[in-house]
Amino acid sequence: MAKRKLIADAVNGPKGKKVKKDIILQPVVSSDDPIPRQIKWTNKQRTLIFSSRGISYRTRHLMIDLRTLMPHSKPEPKMDRKDKLFIINEICEMKNCNKCLYFEGKKKQDVYLWASNVPKGPSVKFLVENIHTMSELKLTGNCLKGSRPLLSFDKAFSSEPHWQLLKELFVQIFGTPNHHPKSQPFTDHVFTFSIQDNRIWFRNYQILAEDGSLAEIGPRFVLNPIRIFAGSFGGATLYQNPNYISPNDFRRALRRQKADKYSHRVDTKISQQLRKPEFSYQMDPTDEVFNTISENDVKRK
Amino acid sequence: MKATRFVHERVNMDNDSNSEDEELQEALAAGIVKPGLIVEEQRKTFLNNKEGLKDKFKEFSLDSLKWIERLELTNDPAPTLGINETDGDKLQNDDFNRELTFYKQAQATVLEGLARLAKLSVPTKRPEDYFAEMAKSDDHMKKVRAKLLEKKTSLEKSEKAKKLREMKKYGKKAQQEVLQKRQKEKKEMLESVKKFRKGQIDKINLFDEPIERQPKQQQQLKGKQQFTPNKRREFKNKKFGFGGQKKRSKYNTADSAADLRDFSARKAHGKGPANKKFQGKSQGKRPGKSKRKVMKNKRK
């Protein structure tokens, strides 16, 4: 028993006087009596969520979904694309935010996401792929608006330094601070971050029952990291994804593949002709001398 | 081919620098490099400043906070039984199994996280009478439910239709069998009747009523009683009639009176025979009786 307590202490930090002040709620609270107000709100993270001009409707919906799910987020009008990105630091400062999610739309089809720790960094630029918003009807779950999510990470997040850094950034950005005034006092959904194919896959599940049955709430998206910068929206590059192919290059390759269809065919024809030998096998004509005809062969003829 | 490519390379090399070329020649002579394998490659260097990353991580991390502030957990997917595991490389294109691993990971987190929260006596379950704004509106959830219901009903419908189709298929077969059976029964019955008639069998079942052959003597008696005329009589009967009324049979009737086939105006007015054919050669000469009769018959 003592050992267990020790472990719990190690996990939760030493139990000092401050902990005793913390108001502990019963597992089941009836709504008749008012919920005691928490005074403690130590982890004051505020995330600014906004975008550039020229994002598609899908990205806009995703942004709105994130705002509804994160009570510690703040909105901001779309930023003009021509502005330099480091202005965002000032915007965050004005909005009293220390984290930022900035969606950048390019060519009306590619979506990039900046996740940054303002003002000291680091910041990460992602390519966002496979966006599904919360309004899709196949996602059947639902949760309280503003309840705190559990953050679930893949084991692979502790394998490499850049994944570790990303994990910490996600915890600070997506985690709703304890006792946030706008948050609800129950835990009824999970944010899942998994690494697959060098990308981060985001999922949001509702906890249906305590035994671990879940229903997906949405949104869904895949983040393909491009670069990690030391500063916020700039600074020295700490990491560059070698597996990243920009969507422009990808599309170009596809188009080229299409265009090269004819020339490929011609080339293969020529090379086939060149490779074809004149004789399949060189036989010695004198070998046939020893071919004797038996009686059966004659009969058959 | 290889040689030509090598020449190409050589030409390029000559343009670039002589020293490199010489090095290459030496390498070739030593057998380290083989002709045709020299391709200049543009290699991009990708930054991965691990020390810098670690420093940055230490600088901004909030590890010192209690777990309740962060609610973060790192889990492997929860183990499941019965589902075969697929390789990680394949997962990215296998929607179902990929989503399943995510789900299982979330499940593992939930199981561990809820236990931890319970230990800290943090409520996780929302009481029934606690109403608050939800992430998705009621309208939206109604739509979701409607969609689910629709999906369910459509699935049921299609299942039903499938069943019906199968039943129909089976029913057709059954009906065919019944028809064949009936036909067979009919054939058998007819055959047995035939045999019965011919006297090969003495007893048949007709419509569930057994019919037995009557004794032969009676039949013979019956045969004697029956009268059948001979051929000659039959013909005569046919020709002259047999039985029935003979009275008034030669009277004119409305039909016979209206029949003008035999009437000829020329003949009626005494101007020779009815047909012009006979006008020249046989004027005033009447053919014999039998001939006349034949002629009359022909005209009819």
Coordinates of C-alpha atoms in Angstrom, one line a residue:
Chain A
M1 CA 0.0 0.0 0.0
A2 CA 2.8 2.3 1.0
K3 CA 4.6 1.6 -2.2
R4 CA 1.6 2.4 -4.3
K5 CA 1.2 5.7 -2.6
L6 CA 4.7 6.5 -3.3
I7 CA 4.2 5.8 -7.0
A8 CA 1.1 7.9 -7.1
D9 CA 3.0 10.7 -5.4
A10 CA 5.7 10.5 -8.0
V11 CA 3.2 10.7 -10.8
N12 CA 1.2 13.5 -9.4
G13 CA 3.9 15.5 -7.8
P14 CA 4.4 15.9 -4.1
K15 CA 1.3 16.5 -2.1
G16 CA 1.7 19.8 -0.4
K17 CA -0.6 22.2 1.3
K18 CA -1.9 23.5 -2.0
V19 CA -3.4 20.2 -2.9
K20 CA -5.5 20.2 0.2
K21 CA -7.1 23.4 -0.8
D22 CA -8.2 21.9 -4.1
I23 CA -11.9 21.2 -4.1
I24 CA -12.6 17.6 -4.8
L25 CA -15.9 16.8 -6.5
Q26 CA -17.9 13.6 -5.9
P27 CA -17.9 11.1 -8.8
V28 CA -21.6 11.7 -9.3
V29 CA -22.9 15.2 -8.8
S30 CA -26.5 16.1 -8.9
S31 CA -27.3 19.3 -10.7
D32 CA -29.5 20.6 -7.9
D33 CA -26.7 21.8 -5.7
P34 CA -24.3 24.3 -7.2
I35 CA -20.9 23.2 -8.3
P36 CA -18.3 24.7 -6.0
R37 CA -16.2 27.1 -7.9
Q38 CA -12.6 26.3 -8.3
I39 CA -10.2 29.1 -7.6
K40 CA -7.2 27.3 -8.8
W41 CA -6.5 27.7 -12.5
T42 CA -2.7 27.4 -12.7
N43 CA -2.1 26.1 -16.2
K44 CA -3.2 29.2 -18.2
Q45 CA -2.9 28.2 -21.7
R46 CA -4.8 30.1 -24.3
T47 CA -4.8 29.1 -27.9
L48 CA -5.5 31.5 -30.8
I49 CA -7.2 29.7 -33.7
F50 CA -7.5 31.5 -36.9
S51 CA -6.6 31.4 -40.6
S52 CA -5.4 33.2 -43.6
R53 CA -7.7 34.4 -46.4
G54 CA -8.4 31.9 -49.1
I55 CA -9.2 28.8 -47.1
S56 CA -11.8 26.4 -48.3
Y57 CA -15.1 25.8 -46.5
R58 CA -13.9 22.5 -45.2
T59 CA -10.9 24.1 -43.5
R60 CA -13.2 26.8 -42.1
H61 CA -15.5 24.1 -40.6
L62 CA -12.5 22.3 -39.1
M63 CA -11.4 25.5 -37.5
I64 CA -14.8 26.1 -36.1
D65 CA -14.9 22.6 -34.8
L66 CA -11.6 23.0 -33.0
R67 CA -12.9 26.3 -31.5
T68 CA -16.0 24.5 -30.1
L69 CA -14.0 21.7 -28.7
M70 CA -11.4 23.8 -27.1
P71 CA -12.8 26.2 -24.5
H72 CA -9.5 27.8 -24.0
S73 CA -9.3 29.0 -27.6
K74 CA -9.9 32.4 -28.9
P75 CA -11.0 33.4 -32.4
E76 CA -9.6 36.1 -34.6
P77 CA -10.7 37.4 -38.1
K78 CA -8.9 36.0 -41.1
M79 CA -5.5 37.4 -41.7
D80 CA -4.6 38.9 -45.0
R81 CA -2.2 36.6 -46.8
K82 CA 0.2 39.3 -47.8
D83 CA 1.1 40.0 -44.3
K84 CA 4.3 38.5 -42.9
L85 CA 3.8 35.6 -40.6
F86 CA 5.7 37.1 -37.6
I87 CA 2.9 39.6 -37.2
I88 CA 0.9 36.7 -35.8
N89 CA 3.1 36.9 -32.7
E90 CA 1.9 40.4 -32.1
I91 CA -1.7 39.4 -32.7
C92 CA -1.3 36.6 -30.1
E93 CA 0.1 39.1 -27.7
M94 CA -2.8 41.4 -28.2
K95 CA -5.2 38.6 -27.7
N96 CA -3.4 37.5 -24.6
C97 CA -2.7 34.1 -26.1
N98 CA 0.5 32.0 -25.6
K99 CA -0.3 29.2 -28.2
C100 CA -1.4 29.5 -31.7
L101 CA -3.0 27.4 -34.4
Y102 CA -2.9 29.2 -37.8
F103 CA -4.5 27.7 -40.9
E104 CA -3.0 28.7 -44.2
G105 CA -4.8 28.1 -47.4
K106 CA -2.9 28.0 -50.6
K107 CA -4.3 27.6 -54.2
K108 CA -7.7 27.0 -52.6
Q109 CA -6.8 23.4 -52.1
D110 CA -3.8 22.9 -50.0
V111 CA -4.1 23.6 -46.3
Y112 CA -1.1 24.2 -44.0
L113 CA -1.2 24.5 -40.3
W114 CA 1.1 26.3 -38.1
A115 CA 1.3 25.3 -34.5
S116 CA 3.3 27.6 -32.3
N117 CA 4.3 28.4 -28.8
V118 CA 4.2 32.2 -28.7
P119 CA 6.5 34.1 -28.3
K120 CA 9.5 31.9 -27.7
G121 CA 8.9 29.0 -29.9
P122 CA 9.1 26.3 -31.1
S123 CA 6.7 26.4 -34.1
V124 CA 5.8 23.7 -36.5
K125 CA 4.4 23.8 -40.0
F126 CA 2.2 20.9 -41.1
L127 CA 0.5 20.0 -44.3
V128 CA -3.1 19.1 -43.4
E129 CA -4.5 16.2 -45.3
N130 CA -7.8 14.2 -45.2
I131 CA -9.9 16.6 -43.4
H132 CA -13.2 15.4 -42.0
T133 CA -15.3 17.8 -40.0
M134 CA -17.5 17.2 -37.0
S135 CA -20.6 17.9 -39.1
E136 CA -20.3 14.7 -41.0
L137 CA -23.2 12.4 -40.3
K138 CA -21.2 9.2 -40.1
L139 CA -19.5 10.5 -36.9
T140 CA -22.1 9.6 -34.4
G141 CA -20.5 10.7 -31.1
N142 CA -21.2 13.8 -29.1
C143 CA -19.7 15.4 -26.0
L144 CA -20.1 18.3 -23.7
K145 CA -19.0 21.6 -25.1
G146 CA -15.9 22.4 -23.2
S147 CA -15.3 19.2 -21.3
R148 CA -11.6 18.4 -20.8
P149 CA -10.3 15.7 -23.2
L150 CA -7.9 13.0 -22.4
L151 CA -4.9 13.2 -24.7
S152 CA -3.8 9.9 -26.1
F153 CA -0.4 9.5 -27.8
D154 CA 1.1 6.7 -29.8
K155 CA 4.2 5.0 -28.2
A156 CA 6.1 6.3 -31.3
F157 CA 6.0 9.8 -29.9
S158 CA 8.7 9.0 -27.4
S159 CA 11.0 7.5 -30.0
E160 CA 12.6 10.6 -31.6
P161 CA 13.4 14.1 -30.3
H162 CA 11.2 15.8 -32.9
W163 CA 8.2 13.6 -32.0
Q164 CA 8.8 14.3 -28.3
L165 CA 8.8 18.0 -29.0
L166 CA 5.6 17.7 -31.1
K167 CA 3.9 15.8 -28.3
E168 CA 4.7 18.4 -25.8
L169 CA 3.4 21.1 -28.1
F170 CA 0.2 19.2 -28.7
V171 CA -0.4 18.7 -25.0
Q172 CA -0.1 22.4 -24.4
I173 CA -2.2 23.5 -27.3
F174 CA -5.0 20.9 -27.3
G175 CA -5.2 20.1 -23.6
T176 CA -7.9 22.1 -21.8
P177 CA -6.4 23.5 -18.6
N178 CA -7.7 22.2 -15.4
H179 CA -10.4 24.5 -13.8
H180 CA -10.6 26.6 -16.9
P181 CA -13.7 28.8 -16.3
K182 CA -15.4 27.8 -19.6
S183 CA -14.7 24.1 -19.1
Q184 CA -17.1 21.4 -17.9
P185 CA -16.1 19.3 -14.9
F186 CA -16.4 15.9 -16.6
T187 CA -14.2 13.9 -18.9
D188 CA -16.2 12.5 -21.8
H189 CA -13.9 12.5 -24.8
V190 CA -10.4 11.6 -26.0
F191 CA -8.1 13.2 -28.5
T192 CA -6.0 10.6 -30.2
F193 CA -2.7 11.4 -31.8
S194 CA -1.1 8.4 -33.7
I195 CA 1.9 8.2 -35.9
Q196 CA 1.4 6.3 -39.1
D197 CA 3.3 6.6 -42.3
N198 CA 5.4 9.5 -40.9
R199 CA 2.3 11.5 -40.3
I200 CA 0.2 12.4 -37.3
W201 CA -3.4 11.2 -37.4
F202 CA -5.8 13.1 -35.2
R203 CA -9.1 11.5 -34.0
N204 CA -11.6 12.5 -31.4
Y205 CA -13.7 9.9 -29.6
Q206 CA -16.5 10.1 -27.2
I207 CA -16.3 7.9 -24.1
L208 CA -19.6 6.0 -24.2
A209 CA -19.0 3.8 -21.1
E210 CA -16.3 3.4 -18.5
D211 CA -15.4 0.0 -20.0
G212 CA -13.9 1.7 -23.0
S213 CA -16.5 1.7 -25.7
L214 CA -16.1 4.7 -27.9
A215 CA -17.9 6.6 -30.6
E216 CA -16.1 9.0 -32.9
I217 CA -17.1 12.6 -32.6
G218 CA -14.7 14.2 -35.2
P219 CA -13.0 16.1 -36.6
R220 CA -10.5 13.9 -38.3
F221 CA -7.3 15.1 -40.0
V222 CA -3.8 14.1 -40.8
L223 CA -0.8 16.3 -40.1
N224 CA 2.3 15.9 -42.2
P225 CA 5.1 17.8 -40.5
I226 CA 7.2 19.9 -42.8
R227 CA 9.5 21.8 -40.6
I228 CA 10.2 22.6 -36.9
F229 CA 11.5 26.1 -36.2
A230 CA 13.2 27.2 -33.0
G231 CA 11.3 30.5 -32.8
S232 CA 7.6 31.3 -33.1
F233 CA 6.8 31.6 -36.8
G234 CA 10.4 31.7 -37.8
G235 CA 13.9 31.2 -36.5
A236 CA 16.4 28.5 -37.0
T237 CA 15.2 25.2 -38.5
L238 CA 15.5 22.4 -36.0
Y239 CA 14.0 19.6 -38.1
Q240 CA 13.1 19.0 -41.7
N241 CA 11.0 16.1 -42.8
P242 CA 12.9 14.1 -45.4
N243 CA 9.7 12.2 -46.4
Y244 CA 7.7 15.3 -47.2
I245 CA 6.7 15.9 -50.8
S246 CA 5.0 19.2 -51.4
P247 CA 1.5 18.9 -52.9
N248 CA 2.7 20.9 -55.9
D249 CA 5.5 18.4 -56.6
F250 CA 3.1 15.5 -56.1
R251 CA 0.6 16.9 -58.6
R252 CA 3.4 17.7 -61.1
A253 CA 4.6 14.1 -60.9
L254 CA 1.1 12.8 -61.5
R255 CA 0.7 15.1 -64.5
R256 CA 4.1 14.1 -65.9
Q257 CA 3.3 10.5 -65.4
K258 CA 0.2 11.0 -67.5
A259 CA 2.1 13.0 -70.2
D260 CA 4.9 10.4 -70.4
K261 CA 2.6 7.6 -71.2
Y262 CA 3.2 7.8 -74.9
S263 CA 7.0 8.2 -74.8
H264 CA 7.2 5.4 -72.3
R265 CA 5.4 3.1 -74.7
V266 CA 7.7 4.0 -77.6
D267 CA 10.8 3.6 -75.4
T268 CA 9.7 0.2 -74.2
K269 CA 9.1 -1.0 -77.7
I270 CA 12.5 0.1 -78.9
S271 CA 14.2 -1.5 -75.9
Q272 CA 12.3 -4.7 -76.4
Q273 CA 13.5 -4.9 -80.0
L274 CA 17.0 -4.3 -79.0
R275 CA 16.9 -6.9 -76.3
K276 CA 15.4 -9.6 -78.6
P277 CA 18.2 -12.1 -79.7
E278 CA 18.4 -13.3 -83.3
F279 CA 18.6 -16.9 -82.3
S280 CA 16.8 -18.3 -79.4
Y281 CA 19.4 -21.0 -79.0
Q282 CA 22.4 -21.9 -81.1
M283 CA 22.1 -25.5 -82.3
D284 CA 24.7 -27.6 -84.0
P285 CA 23.1 -28.7 -87.4
T286 CA 25.4 -31.8 -87.4
D287 CA 23.6 -33.1 -84.3
E288 CA 20.7 -34.2 -86.4
V289 CA 22.8 -37.0 -88.0
F290 CA 22.2 -39.1 -84.9
N291 CA 18.4 -38.8 -85.0
T292 CA 17.3 -42.2 -86.0
I293 CA 13.8 -43.1 -87.1
S294 CA 12.2 -45.9 -85.2
E295 CA 9.4 -48.2 -86.6
N296 CA 6.8 -46.5 -84.5
D297 CA 7.6 -43.1 -86.0
V298 CA 7.1 -44.5 -89.5
K299 CA 3.8 -46.2 -88.5
R300 CA 2.5 -42.9 -87.1
K301 CA 3.2 -41.1 -90.3
Chain B
M1 CA 24.6 0.7 -74.1
K2 CA 26.8 0.9 -71.0
A3 CA 29.8 2.0 -73.0
T4 CA 27.9 4.8 -74.7
R5 CA 26.6 6.1 -71.4
F6 CA 30.1 6.0 -70.0
V7 CA 31.3 8.1 -73.0
H8 CA 28.5 10.6 -72.2
E9 CA 29.7 10.8 -68.7
R10 CA 33.2 11.2 -69.8
V11 CA 32.3 14.1 -72.1
N12 CA 30.5 15.8 -69.2
M13 CA 33.4 15.3 -67.0
D14 CA 35.8 16.8 -69.5
N15 CA 33.8 20.0 -69.4
D16 CA 33.7 20.1 -65.7
S17 CA 37.1 19.6 -64.4
N18 CA 40.3 17.8 -65.3
S19 CA 41.3 16.8 -61.9
E20 CA 38.0 15.0 -61.2
D21 CA 38.4 13.3 -64.5
E22 CA 41.8 12.0 -63.6
E23 CA 40.6 10.7 -60.3
L24 CA 37.8 8.9 -62.1
Q25 CA 40.2 7.3 -64.6
E26 CA 42.4 6.1 -61.8
A27 CA 39.4 4.7 -60.0
L28 CA 38.3 3.0 -63.2
A29 CA 41.7 1.5 -63.7
A30 CA 41.8 0.2 -60.1
G31 CA 38.4 -1.4 -60.7
I32 CA 36.6 0.4 -57.9
V33 CA 34.2 2.1 -60.3
K34 CA 32.6 0.3 -63.1
P35 CA 31.5 2.0 -66.4
G36 CA 27.9 3.0 -66.6
L37 CA 27.4 3.4 -62.9
I38 CA 28.5 7.0 -62.6
V39 CA 25.5 9.2 -62.2
E40 CA 25.7 12.5 -60.5
E41 CA 23.1 12.7 -57.8
Q42 CA 21.7 15.8 -56.2
R43 CA 21.5 14.9 -52.6
K44 CA 19.5 17.2 -50.4
T45 CA 20.5 17.5 -46.8
F46 CA 17.7 17.4 -44.3
L47 CA 18.2 19.1 -41.1
N48 CA 17.7 17.2 -37.9
N49 CA 19.2 19.0 -35.0
K50 CA 18.6 16.5 -32.3
E51 CA 20.4 18.5 -29.6
G52 CA 18.6 21.6 -30.5
L53 CA 15.3 19.8 -30.4
K54 CA 16.1 18.4 -27.0
D55 CA 17.1 21.8 -25.7
K56 CA 14.0 23.4 -27.0
F57 CA 11.9 20.6 -25.5
K58 CA 13.4 21.2 -22.1
E59 CA 12.9 25.0 -22.5
F60 CA 9.2 25.0 -23.1
S61 CA 8.0 21.7 -21.6
L62 CA 5.5 21.8 -18.8
D63 CA 6.4 18.4 -17.4
S64 CA 6.6 19.7 -13.9
L65 CA 2.8 20.2 -13.9
K66 CA 0.7 17.5 -12.2
W67 CA -0.9 15.0 -14.5
I68 CA -4.4 16.3 -13.8
E69 CA -3.4 19.5 -15.5
R70 CA -2.2 17.8 -18.6
L71 CA -4.3 14.6 -18.9
E72 CA -1.8 13.2 -21.3
L73 CA -1.1 9.5 -21.7
T74 CA 1.1 7.5 -24.0
N75 CA -0.3 4.1 -24.9
D76 CA 0.1 1.2 -27.2
P77 CA -3.2 0.1 -28.8
A78 CA -5.2 -2.1 -26.4
P79 CA -4.9 -5.8 -27.2
T80 CA -7.8 -7.5 -28.9
L81 CA -8.5 -11.1 -29.5
G82 CA -9.6 -12.6 -32.7
I83 CA -8.5 -9.9 -35.0
N84 CA -5.3 -10.6 -36.9
E85 CA -2.7 -7.9 -36.6
T86 CA -1.5 -6.3 -39.8
D87 CA 1.9 -4.9 -40.4
G88 CA 2.5 -1.2 -39.8
D89 CA 3.5 -0.6 -43.4
K90 CA 0.3 -1.9 -44.7
L91 CA -1.9 0.0 -42.3
Q92 CA -1.8 3.3 -44.0
N93 CA -3.8 1.9 -47.0
D94 CA -6.0 -0.4 -44.9
D95 CA -8.8 1.9 -43.7
F96 CA -10.5 -0.5 -41.4
N97 CA -7.5 -1.8 -39.5
R98 CA -5.9 1.6 -39.3
E99 CA -9.0 3.1 -37.7
L100 CA -9.1 0.1 -35.5
T101 CA -5.6 0.7 -34.1
F102 CA -6.5 4.3 -33.4
Y103 CA -9.6 3.2 -31.7
K104 CA -7.7 0.7 -29.6
Q105 CA -5.2 3.2 -28.7
A106 CA -7.9 5.6 -27.5
Q107 CA -9.5 2.6 -25.6
A108 CA -6.3 1.9 -23.8
T109 CA -6.0 5.5 -22.8
V110 CA -9.5 5.7 -21.6
L111 CA -9.1 2.6 -19.5
E112 CA -6.0 3.9 -17.9
G113 CA -7.0 7.5 -17.7
L114 CA -10.4 6.9 -16.1
A115 CA -8.8 4.7 -13.5
R116 CA -6.3 7.5 -12.7
L117 CA -9.0 10.1 -12.6
A118 CA -11.1 8.0 -10.3
K119 CA -8.1 7.7 -8.0
L120 CA -7.9 11.5 -7.9
S121 CA -11.7 11.5 -7.4
V122 CA -12.3 13.6 -10.4
P123 CA -15.8 13.1 -11.9
T124 CA -15.9 11.5 -15.3
K125 CA -19.5 10.5 -15.6
R126 CA -22.1 13.1 -16.3
P127 CA -25.2 12.7 -14.1
E128 CA -28.4 12.1 -15.9
D129 CA -29.9 15.5 -14.9
Y130 CA -26.9 17.6 -15.8
F131 CA -27.8 19.6 -18.8
A132 CA -25.2 21.6 -20.6
E133 CA -24.4 22.7 -24.1
M134 CA -23.1 19.9 -26.3
A135 CA -20.5 20.1 -29.0
K136 CA -23.0 19.0 -31.5
S137 CA -26.5 20.6 -31.5
D138 CA -29.6 18.6 -30.9
D139 CA -30.7 19.2 -34.5
H140 CA -27.5 17.8 -35.7
M141 CA -27.8 14.7 -33.5
K142 CA -31.3 14.3 -34.8
K143 CA -30.0 14.2 -38.3
V144 CA -27.3 11.7 -37.2
R145 CA -30.0 9.4 -35.7
A146 CA -32.1 9.7 -38.7
K147 CA -29.2 8.7 -40.9
L148 CA -28.4 5.8 -38.7
L149 CA -32.0 4.7 -38.7
E150 CA -32.2 5.0 -42.5
K151 CA -29.1 3.0 -42.9
K152 CA -30.5 0.3 -40.6
T153 CA -33.9 0.2 -42.4
S154 CA -32.3 0.1 -45.8
L155 CA -30.1 -2.7 -44.7
E156 CA -33.1 -4.6 -43.4
K157 CA -35.0 -3.9 -46.6
S158 CA -32.2 -5.2 -48.8
E159 CA -31.9 -8.2 -46.6
K160 CA -35.6 -8.9 -46.8
A161 CA -35.5 -8.5 -50.6
K162 CA -32.6 -10.9 -50.8
K163 CA -34.5 -13.4 -48.8
L164 CA -37.6 -13.0 -50.9
R165 CA -35.7 -13.5 -54.0
E166 CA -34.2 -16.7 -52.7
M167 CA -37.6 -17.8 -51.6
K168 CA -39.0 -17.1 -55.0
K169 CA -36.2 -19.1 -56.6
Y170 CA -36.9 -22.0 -54.3
G171 CA -40.7 -21.6 -54.8
K172 CA -40.3 -21.8 -58.6
K173 CA -38.4 -25.0 -58.2
A174 CA -41.0 -26.5 -55.9
Q175 CA -43.8 -25.6 -58.3
Q176 CA -42.0 -27.2 -61.2
E177 CA -41.6 -30.3 -59.1
V178 CA -45.3 -30.3 -58.3
L179 CA -46.2 -29.9 -62.0
Q180 CA -44.0 -32.7 -63.0
K181 CA -45.4 -34.9 -60.4
R182 CA -48.9 -34.2 -61.5
Q183 CA -48.0 -34.9 -65.1
K184 CA -46.5 -38.1 -64.1
E185 CA -49.6 -39.1 -62.2
K186 CA -51.8 -38.3 -65.1
K187 CA -49.6 -40.3 -67.5
E188 CA -49.7 -43.3 -65.2
M189 CA -53.4 -43.0 -64.8
L190 CA -54.0 -42.9 -68.6
E191 CA -51.7 -45.8 -69.1
S192 CA -53.5 -47.9 -66.5
V193 CA -56.8 -47.0 -68.1
K194 CA -55.5 -48.1 -71.5
K195 CA -54.2 -51.3 -70.0
F196 CA -57.5 -51.8 -68.3
R197 CA -59.3 -51.3 -71.6
K198 CA -57.1 -53.8 -73.4
G199 CA -57.7 -56.2 -70.6
Q200 CA -54.2 -56.5 -69.3
I201 CA -55.3 -55.6 -65.8
D202 CA -58.5 -56.2 -64.0
K203 CA -58.5 -53.4 -61.5
I204 CA -57.7 -49.7 -61.6
N205 CA -58.0 -46.9 -59.2
L206 CA -59.8 -44.0 -60.8
F207 CA -60.1 -40.9 -58.6
D208 CA -59.7 -43.0 -55.5
E209 CA -62.5 -45.3 -56.5
P210 CA -61.4 -48.8 -57.3
I211 CA -63.0 -50.1 -60.5
E212 CA -63.1 -53.8 -61.1
R213 CA -63.6 -55.5 -64.3
Q214 CA -67.0 -57.1 -64.7
P215 CA -67.3 -60.7 -65.6
K216 CA -66.7 -61.5 -69.3
Q217 CA -70.1 -63.2 -70.0
Q218 CA -72.1 -60.1 -69.4
Q219 CA -69.9 -58.2 -71.8
Q220 CA -70.5 -60.8 -74.5
L221 CA -74.2 -60.7 -74.0
K222 CA -74.1 -57.0 -74.3
G223 CA -72.2 -57.3 -77.5
K224 CA -74.9 -59.7 -79.0
Q225 CA -77.6 -57.3 -78.2
Q226 CA -75.9 -54.4 -80.0
F227 CA -76.8 -54.2 -83.7
T228 CA -74.3 -52.9 -86.2
P229 CA -75.3 -52.6 -89.9
N230 CA -73.0 -53.9 -92.6
K231 CA -71.1 -51.6 -94.9
R232 CA -73.6 -51.8 -97.7
R233 CA -76.5 -50.8 -95.4
E234 CA -74.4 -48.1 -93.9
F235 CA -73.8 -46.5 -97.3
K236 CA -77.5 -46.8 -98.3
N237 CA -78.4 -45.2 -95.0
K238 CA -76.2 -42.4 -95.7
K239 CA -77.5 -42.0 -99.2
F240 CA -81.2 -42.3 -98.7
G241 CA -81.4 -41.5 -95.0
F242 CA -82.4 -43.8 -92.2
G243 CA -85.1 -43.1 -89.8
G244 CA -86.7 -39.7 -89.3
Q245 CA -89.7 -38.2 -91.2
K246 CA -90.0 -38.7 -94.9
K247 CA -93.2 -36.7 -95.3
R248 CA -93.0 -33.3 -96.9
S249 CA -89.4 -33.8 -97.7
K250 CA -89.9 -32.8 -101.4
Y251 CA -91.7 -29.6 -100.7
N252 CA -90.3 -26.3 -101.8
T253 CA -88.8 -24.2 -99.1
A254 CA -88.0 -20.5 -99.0
D255 CA -84.4 -21.4 -99.8
S256 CA -85.1 -23.6 -102.7
A257 CA -87.5 -21.1 -104.2
A258 CA -85.0 -18.3 -104.1
D259 CA -82.4 -20.5 -105.7
L260 CA -81.8 -19.1 -109.2
R261 CA -78.7 -21.0 -110.2
D262 CA -80.5 -23.1 -112.7
F263 CA -82.5 -20.3 -114.2
S264 CA -81.6 -19.0 -117.7
A265 CA -83.6 -16.3 -119.5
R266 CA -82.6 -17.6 -122.9
K267 CA -83.8 -21.1 -122.1
A268 CA -87.0 -19.8 -120.5
H269 CA -87.9 -17.8 -123.7
G270 CA -87.2 -20.7 -126.0
K271 CA -84.1 -19.3 -127.7
G272 CA -81.8 -22.2 -127.6
P273 CA -79.8 -23.7 -124.8
A274 CA -78.7 -21.8 -121.8
N275 CA -75.0 -21.8 -122.7
K276 CA -73.7 -20.2 -125.9
K277 CA -71.1 -22.9 -126.3
F278 CA -73.6 -25.4 -127.4
Q279 CA -75.4 -23.0 -129.7
G280 CA -73.9 -23.9 -133.0
K281 CA -73.3 -27.6 -133.2
S282 CA -76.1 -29.0 -131.0
Q283 CA -79.1 -26.9 -131.7
G284 CA -82.3 -28.6 -130.9
K285 CA -80.5 -31.8 -130.0
R286 CA -81.1 -32.9 -126.4
P287 CA -78.3 -35.0 -124.8
G288 CA -79.1 -38.3 -123.3
K289 CA -80.4 -38.7 -119.8
S290 CA -77.2 -39.8 -118.1
K291 CA -75.3 -37.0 -119.8
R292 CA -77.8 -34.4 -118.7
K293 CA -77.5 -35.7 -115.2
V294 CA -73.8 -35.4 -115.2
M295 CA -74.0 -31.9 -116.7
K296 CA -76.4 -30.9 -114.0
N297 CA -74.2 -32.3 -111.3
K298 CA -71.2 -30.4 -112.8
R299 CA -73.0 -27.1 -112.7
K300 CA -73.9 -27.6 -109.1

